[in-house]
Short mmCIF file of C-alpha atoms in Angstrom, two decimals:
data_model
loop_
_atom_site.label_atom_id
_atom_site.label_comp_id
_atom_site.label_asym_id
_atom_site.label_seq_id
_atom_site.Cartn_x
_atom_site.Cartn_y
_atom_site.Cartn_z
CA MET A 280 6.01 -4.16 50.18
CA LEU A 281 6.79 -6.27 47.12
CA ARG A 282 9.46 -5.21 44.72
CA GLY A 283 9.01 -5.14 40.99
CA THR A 284 5.24 -5.31 41.11
CA ALA A 285 4.85 -2.84 38.25
CA ALA A 286 5.49 -5.69 35.82
CA MET A 287 3.02 -8.05 37.50
CA PRO A 288 -0.20 -8.98 35.74
CA ARG A 289 -3.48 -7.64 37.07
CA LEU A 290 -5.15 -10.07 39.42
CA THR A 291 -7.81 -12.11 37.77
CA SER A 292 -8.34 -14.99 40.12
CA LEU A 293 -8.38 -15.76 43.80
CA SER A 294 -5.50 -18.21 43.49
CA ILE A 295 -3.22 -15.46 42.20
CA ARG A 296 -4.47 -13.27 45.03
CA LEU A 297 -3.54 -15.95 47.54
CA ILE A 298 -0.04 -16.15 46.08
CA GLN A 299 0.24 -12.36 46.33
CA GLU A 300 -0.75 -12.51 50.00
CA ILE A 301 1.87 -15.18 50.71
CA LYS A 302 4.49 -13.15 48.83
CA ASP A 303 3.57 -10.11 50.93
CA LEU A 304 4.00 -12.13 54.12
CA TYR A 305 7.26 -13.56 52.79
CA ASN A 306 8.62 -10.08 52.21
CA ALA A 307 7.38 -8.96 55.64
CA GLU A 308 9.24 -11.88 57.27
CA ASN A 309 12.40 -11.02 55.36
CA GLN A 310 12.24 -7.43 56.53
CA LEU A 311 11.68 -8.66 60.09
CA VAL A 312 14.68 -11.01 59.91
CA GLN A 313 16.82 -8.05 58.88
CA ALA A 314 15.44 -5.83 61.67
CA LEU A 315 15.52 -8.30 64.59
CA PRO A 316 19.31 -8.39 65.15
CA LYS A 317 19.35 -4.58 65.36
CA MET A 318 16.56 -4.69 67.94
CA GLY A 319 18.43 -7.45 69.81
CA ASP A 320 21.59 -5.32 69.92
CA ALA A 321 19.56 -2.44 71.35
CA ALA A 322 17.94 -4.58 74.08
CA ASN A 323 19.26 -4.11 77.61
CA ASP A 324 17.89 -7.33 79.07
CA PRO A 325 19.34 -10.80 78.39
CA LEU A 326 15.96 -12.55 78.02
CA LEU A 327 14.58 -9.88 75.71
CA ARG A 328 17.82 -9.93 73.74
CA GLU A 329 17.61 -13.71 73.40
CA ALA A 330 14.02 -13.46 72.11
CA PHE A 331 15.15 -11.20 69.28
CA PHE A 332 17.81 -13.69 68.23
CA ALA A 333 15.56 -16.76 68.44
CA HIS A 334 15.36 -17.23 64.63
CA PHE A 335 11.68 -18.18 64.62
CA GLU A 336 11.13 -15.99 61.58
CA GLU A 337 13.57 -17.93 59.41
CA THR A 338 11.43 -21.03 59.97
CA LYS A 339 8.32 -19.16 58.83
CA ILE A 340 10.15 -18.00 55.69
CA HIS A 341 10.96 -21.59 54.75
CA SER A 342 7.32 -22.61 55.35
CA LEU A 343 6.04 -19.75 53.17
CA GLN A 344 8.51 -20.68 50.45
CA ALA A 345 7.19 -24.25 50.44
CA MET A 346 3.60 -23.05 49.86
CA ILE A 347 4.26 -21.46 46.50
CA PRO A 348 4.52 -23.35 43.18
CA ASN A 349 7.88 -23.00 41.42
CA GLU A 350 6.56 -20.81 38.61
CA PHE A 351 5.45 -18.22 41.15
CA GLN A 352 8.59 -18.33 43.26
CA PHE A 353 9.68 -15.30 45.20
CA GLN A 354 11.84 -12.49 44.01
CA ALA A 355 14.94 -11.80 46.04
CA THR A 356 14.35 -9.24 48.75
CA MET B 95 13.99 13.55 70.52
CA LYS B 96 15.18 11.31 73.33
CA ILE B 97 12.70 9.25 75.35
CA LYS B 98 14.11 8.92 78.84
CA SER B 99 11.30 7.61 81.03
CA PRO B 100 8.23 5.33 80.84
CA HIS B 101 6.09 8.48 81.21
CA GLU B 102 7.73 10.02 78.13
CA LEU B 103 7.37 6.70 76.31
CA LEU B 104 3.63 6.72 77.00
CA SER B 105 3.33 10.26 75.61
CA ASP B 106 5.32 9.17 72.56
CA GLN B 107 3.08 6.14 71.99
CA ILE B 108 -0.01 8.36 72.26
CA ARG B 109 1.46 10.79 69.69
CA ASP B 110 2.08 7.85 67.36
CA LEU B 111 -1.48 6.54 67.78
CA HIS B 112 -2.87 10.05 67.31
CA ASN B 113 -1.20 10.32 63.93
CA VAL B 114 -2.30 6.78 63.07
CA GLU B 115 -5.93 7.82 63.63
CA ILE B 116 -5.48 10.88 61.39
CA GLN B 117 -4.14 8.65 58.61
CA VAL B 118 -6.86 6.03 59.12
CA ALA B 119 -9.62 8.66 59.05
CA SER B 120 -8.17 10.00 55.82
CA THR B 121 -7.83 6.68 53.98
CA MET B 122 -11.08 4.94 54.95
CA PRO B 123 -13.44 6.98 52.70
CA ASP B 124 -11.22 6.10 49.69
CA LEU B 125 -11.29 2.43 50.61
CA ALA B 126 -15.07 2.52 51.18
CA ALA B 127 -15.50 3.95 47.69
CA ARG B 128 -13.64 0.93 46.25
CA ALA B 129 -15.87 -1.67 47.96
CA HIS B 130 -18.25 -3.71 45.80
CA ASP B 131 -20.60 -4.59 48.62
CA PRO B 132 -22.93 -2.28 50.56
CA GLU B 133 -22.19 -3.87 53.95
CA LEU B 134 -18.41 -3.64 53.44
CA ARG B 135 -18.77 -0.07 52.12
CA ASP B 136 -20.77 1.02 55.17
CA PHE B 137 -18.33 -0.76 57.49
CA LEU B 138 -15.33 1.03 55.95
CA ALA B 139 -17.11 4.39 55.84
CA TYR B 140 -17.93 4.08 59.56
CA GLN B 141 -14.21 3.63 60.31
CA GLU B 142 -13.59 7.31 59.53
CA GLU B 143 -16.06 8.31 62.25
CA LEU B 144 -14.53 5.82 64.68
CA ALA B 145 -10.98 7.04 63.94
CA LEU B 146 -11.97 10.65 64.57
CA ALA B 147 -13.59 9.73 67.91
CA GLN B 148 -10.47 7.79 68.90
CA LYS B 149 -8.26 10.69 67.84
CA TYR B 150 -10.23 12.96 70.18
CA ARG B 151 -9.74 10.43 73.00
CA LEU B 152 -5.98 10.45 72.38
CA ARG B 153 -5.95 14.25 72.58
CA GLN B 154 -7.64 13.98 75.98
CA ALA B 155 -5.09 11.36 77.08
CA ALA B 156 -2.16 13.52 75.94
CA GLU B 157 -3.58 16.54 77.75
CA ALA B 158 -3.97 14.47 80.93
CA LEU B 159 -0.25 13.66 80.65
CA GLY B 160 0.62 17.30 79.97
CA SER B 161 1.85 16.60 76.45
CA ASP B 162 0.95 17.65 72.91
CA PRO B 163 -0.47 14.82 70.74
CA GLY B 164 0.57 16.48 67.47
CA GLY B 165 3.82 16.70 65.58
CA ASP B 166 4.47 13.04 64.87
CA VAL B 167 4.10 11.14 61.60
CA CYS B 168 3.72 7.38 61.95
CA LYS B 169 5.85 5.98 59.14
CA ALA B 170 4.69 2.44 59.89
CA MET B 171 1.08 3.37 59.13
CA GLN B 172 2.19 5.35 56.08
CA GLY B 173 3.88 2.18 54.79
CA LEU B 174 0.88 -0.01 55.60
CA ILE B 175 -1.47 2.33 53.77
CA GLU B 176 0.86 2.75 50.80
CA GLY B 177 1.44 -1.01 50.49
CA GLY B 178 -2.25 -1.80 50.86
CA ASP B 179 -3.26 0.85 48.31
CA LYS B 180 -0.88 -0.69 45.80
CA HIS B 181 -2.52 -4.09 46.23
CA VAL B 182 -6.02 -2.60 46.01
CA GLY B 183 -4.96 -0.98 42.74
CA MET B 184 -4.06 -4.42 41.38
CA ALA B 185 -7.53 -5.84 42.05
CA GLU B 186 -9.81 -6.93 39.26
CA GLY B 187 -13.39 -8.05 39.85
CA ALA B 188 -15.78 -7.43 42.73
CA LEU B 189 -14.90 -10.41 44.92
CA VAL B 190 -11.11 -10.02 44.65
CA THR B 191 -11.42 -6.28 45.33
CA ASN B 192 -13.52 -6.91 48.44
CA LEU B 193 -11.06 -9.53 49.70
CA ILE B 194 -8.05 -7.26 49.13
CA LEU B 195 -9.81 -4.46 51.02
CA ILE B 196 -10.41 -6.86 53.91
CA ALA B 197 -6.76 -8.03 53.92
CA HIS B 198 -5.64 -4.38 53.85
CA VAL B 199 -7.81 -3.01 56.65
CA SER B 200 -7.23 -6.10 58.77
CA ARG B 201 -3.50 -5.25 58.80
CA ILE B 202 -4.36 -1.67 59.79
CA PHE B 203 -6.65 -2.79 62.64
CA HIS B 204 -4.05 -5.17 64.03
CA TYR B 205 -1.40 -2.46 64.02
CA GLN B 206 -3.80 -0.30 66.01
CA ILE B 207 -4.65 -3.13 68.41
CA ALA B 208 -0.94 -3.67 69.13
CA GLY B 209 -0.44 0.05 69.70
CA TYR B 210 -3.45 0.54 71.97
CA GLU B 211 -2.83 -2.61 74.01
CA PHE B 212 0.80 -1.69 74.67
CA ALA B 213 -0.07 1.90 75.59
CA HIS B 214 -2.94 0.71 77.78
CA GLN B 215 -0.69 -1.70 79.68
CA LEU B 216 1.91 1.00 80.17
CA ALA B 217 -0.68 3.52 81.44
CA SER B 218 -2.04 0.86 83.77
CA ARG B 219 1.42 0.09 85.25
CA LEU B 220 2.14 3.79 85.63
CA ARG B 221 -1.23 4.19 87.38
CA PHE B 222 -2.50 6.95 85.11
CA ALA B 223 -6.12 5.92 85.61
CA PRO B 224 -7.86 8.46 83.31
CA VAL B 225 -5.40 7.70 80.49
CA GLU B 226 -5.76 3.98 81.09
CA LEU B 227 -9.55 4.27 80.74
CA LEU B 228 -9.33 6.22 77.49
CA LEU B 229 -6.86 3.76 75.97
CA SER B 230 -8.83 0.78 77.21
CA ALA B 231 -11.98 2.06 75.46
CA SER B 232 -10.15 2.39 72.14
CA ALA B 233 -8.35 -0.96 72.52
CA LYS B 234 -11.71 -2.67 73.04
CA GLU B 235 -13.21 -0.87 70.05
CA GLU B 236 -10.33 -1.93 67.83
CA ARG B 237 -10.68 -5.55 68.93
CA ALA B 238 -14.43 -5.44 68.29
CA THR B 239 -13.82 -3.87 64.87
CA ALA B 240 -11.33 -6.59 63.91
CA ASP B 241 -13.84 -9.23 65.08
CA ALA B 242 -16.62 -7.61 63.05
CA LEU B 243 -14.38 -7.59 59.99
CA GLY B 244 -13.69 -11.28 60.57
CA THR B 245 -17.42 -12.02 60.60
CA LEU B 246 -17.94 -9.95 57.47
CA SER B 247 -15.03 -11.59 55.68
CA ASN B 248 -16.49 -15.06 56.29
CA ARG B 249 -19.29 -14.22 53.87
CA PHE B 250 -16.79 -13.30 51.14
CA PHE B 251 -14.78 -16.45 51.80
CA ARG B 252 -17.98 -18.49 51.36
CA GLU B 253 -18.62 -16.68 48.07
CA ALA B 254 -15.03 -17.42 47.06
CA GLN B 255 -15.55 -21.11 47.79
CA THR B 256 -18.77 -21.46 45.87
CA GLY B 257 -18.69 -18.84 43.14
CA GLU B 258 -15.22 -18.80 41.67
CA LYS B 259 -12.52 -21.30 40.80
CA TRP B 260 -9.46 -21.08 43.05
#
C-alpha cells in the first residue's frame, strides 16, 4: 500500500514498525478519501449520499499526520 | 455483469467471499511458516482448514440460491495479501515478525467479518433461511477468530513492552 518502500530500511525496532503501521493507515485513508466522492455520486439515497461526503476521513488523516515525527513524515500519495 | 436485484447481490457477495476463502486458504500456510512462535504458527496453520470449511459452506449457500460460487476474483483480498506480504518481507527479528503477521491477518479477518456480516444481514432480510444459517455460522467463526487473535497478540504486546526498547 505504501509507495517507494523498496528504498526503505529493513525494520529493526518496534518504533519503526509502529511508524510503518501509521503510514499504512495514512495511505489507506488517502485512498478512501479519493474513493468516497465516487461512491457518493453512485448513491441513490440522500442520506447515504451525505454519509459519503461527510469528510470524517480527512480529520483522521490530520490526526495520523500529527502522530509521526518530522523525520519520518509521509510521502505524497 | 450487471447486478439488478438484492437476490443477485447476495449471490455476488457469496461469490466474492468464496474467492476470498480460496485466497486465505492459500496464503495461511506461508504465513504460518514465517511465525516465530509455536502458538501463532498453529493458529495460522489452522486458518487454512477453517477457510476450506467456510469455502464449502459458501458453495452450499450458492447452490441453495441456484448460483455458481466460482468465477470471481476478489481484488480487495488480493491487494490485502500482497500489501501484507510486502510488510512481512520487511520484518527483522522474531518479535517484529510475529507482530507484523498479527497486523496482517487481523486486516484479513476484519475484511471477512465485514463481508460475512453484510451477506448474512441481506440473506436474513430476503428470508433465505438456509443461506442465512450458513453465513451466520461463518460470521460467528470469523468474529471468534479475530477475538482469539486479539488474545494471542496481547502476549506479544507484553513482550514488546518488557523485552525491547520502543
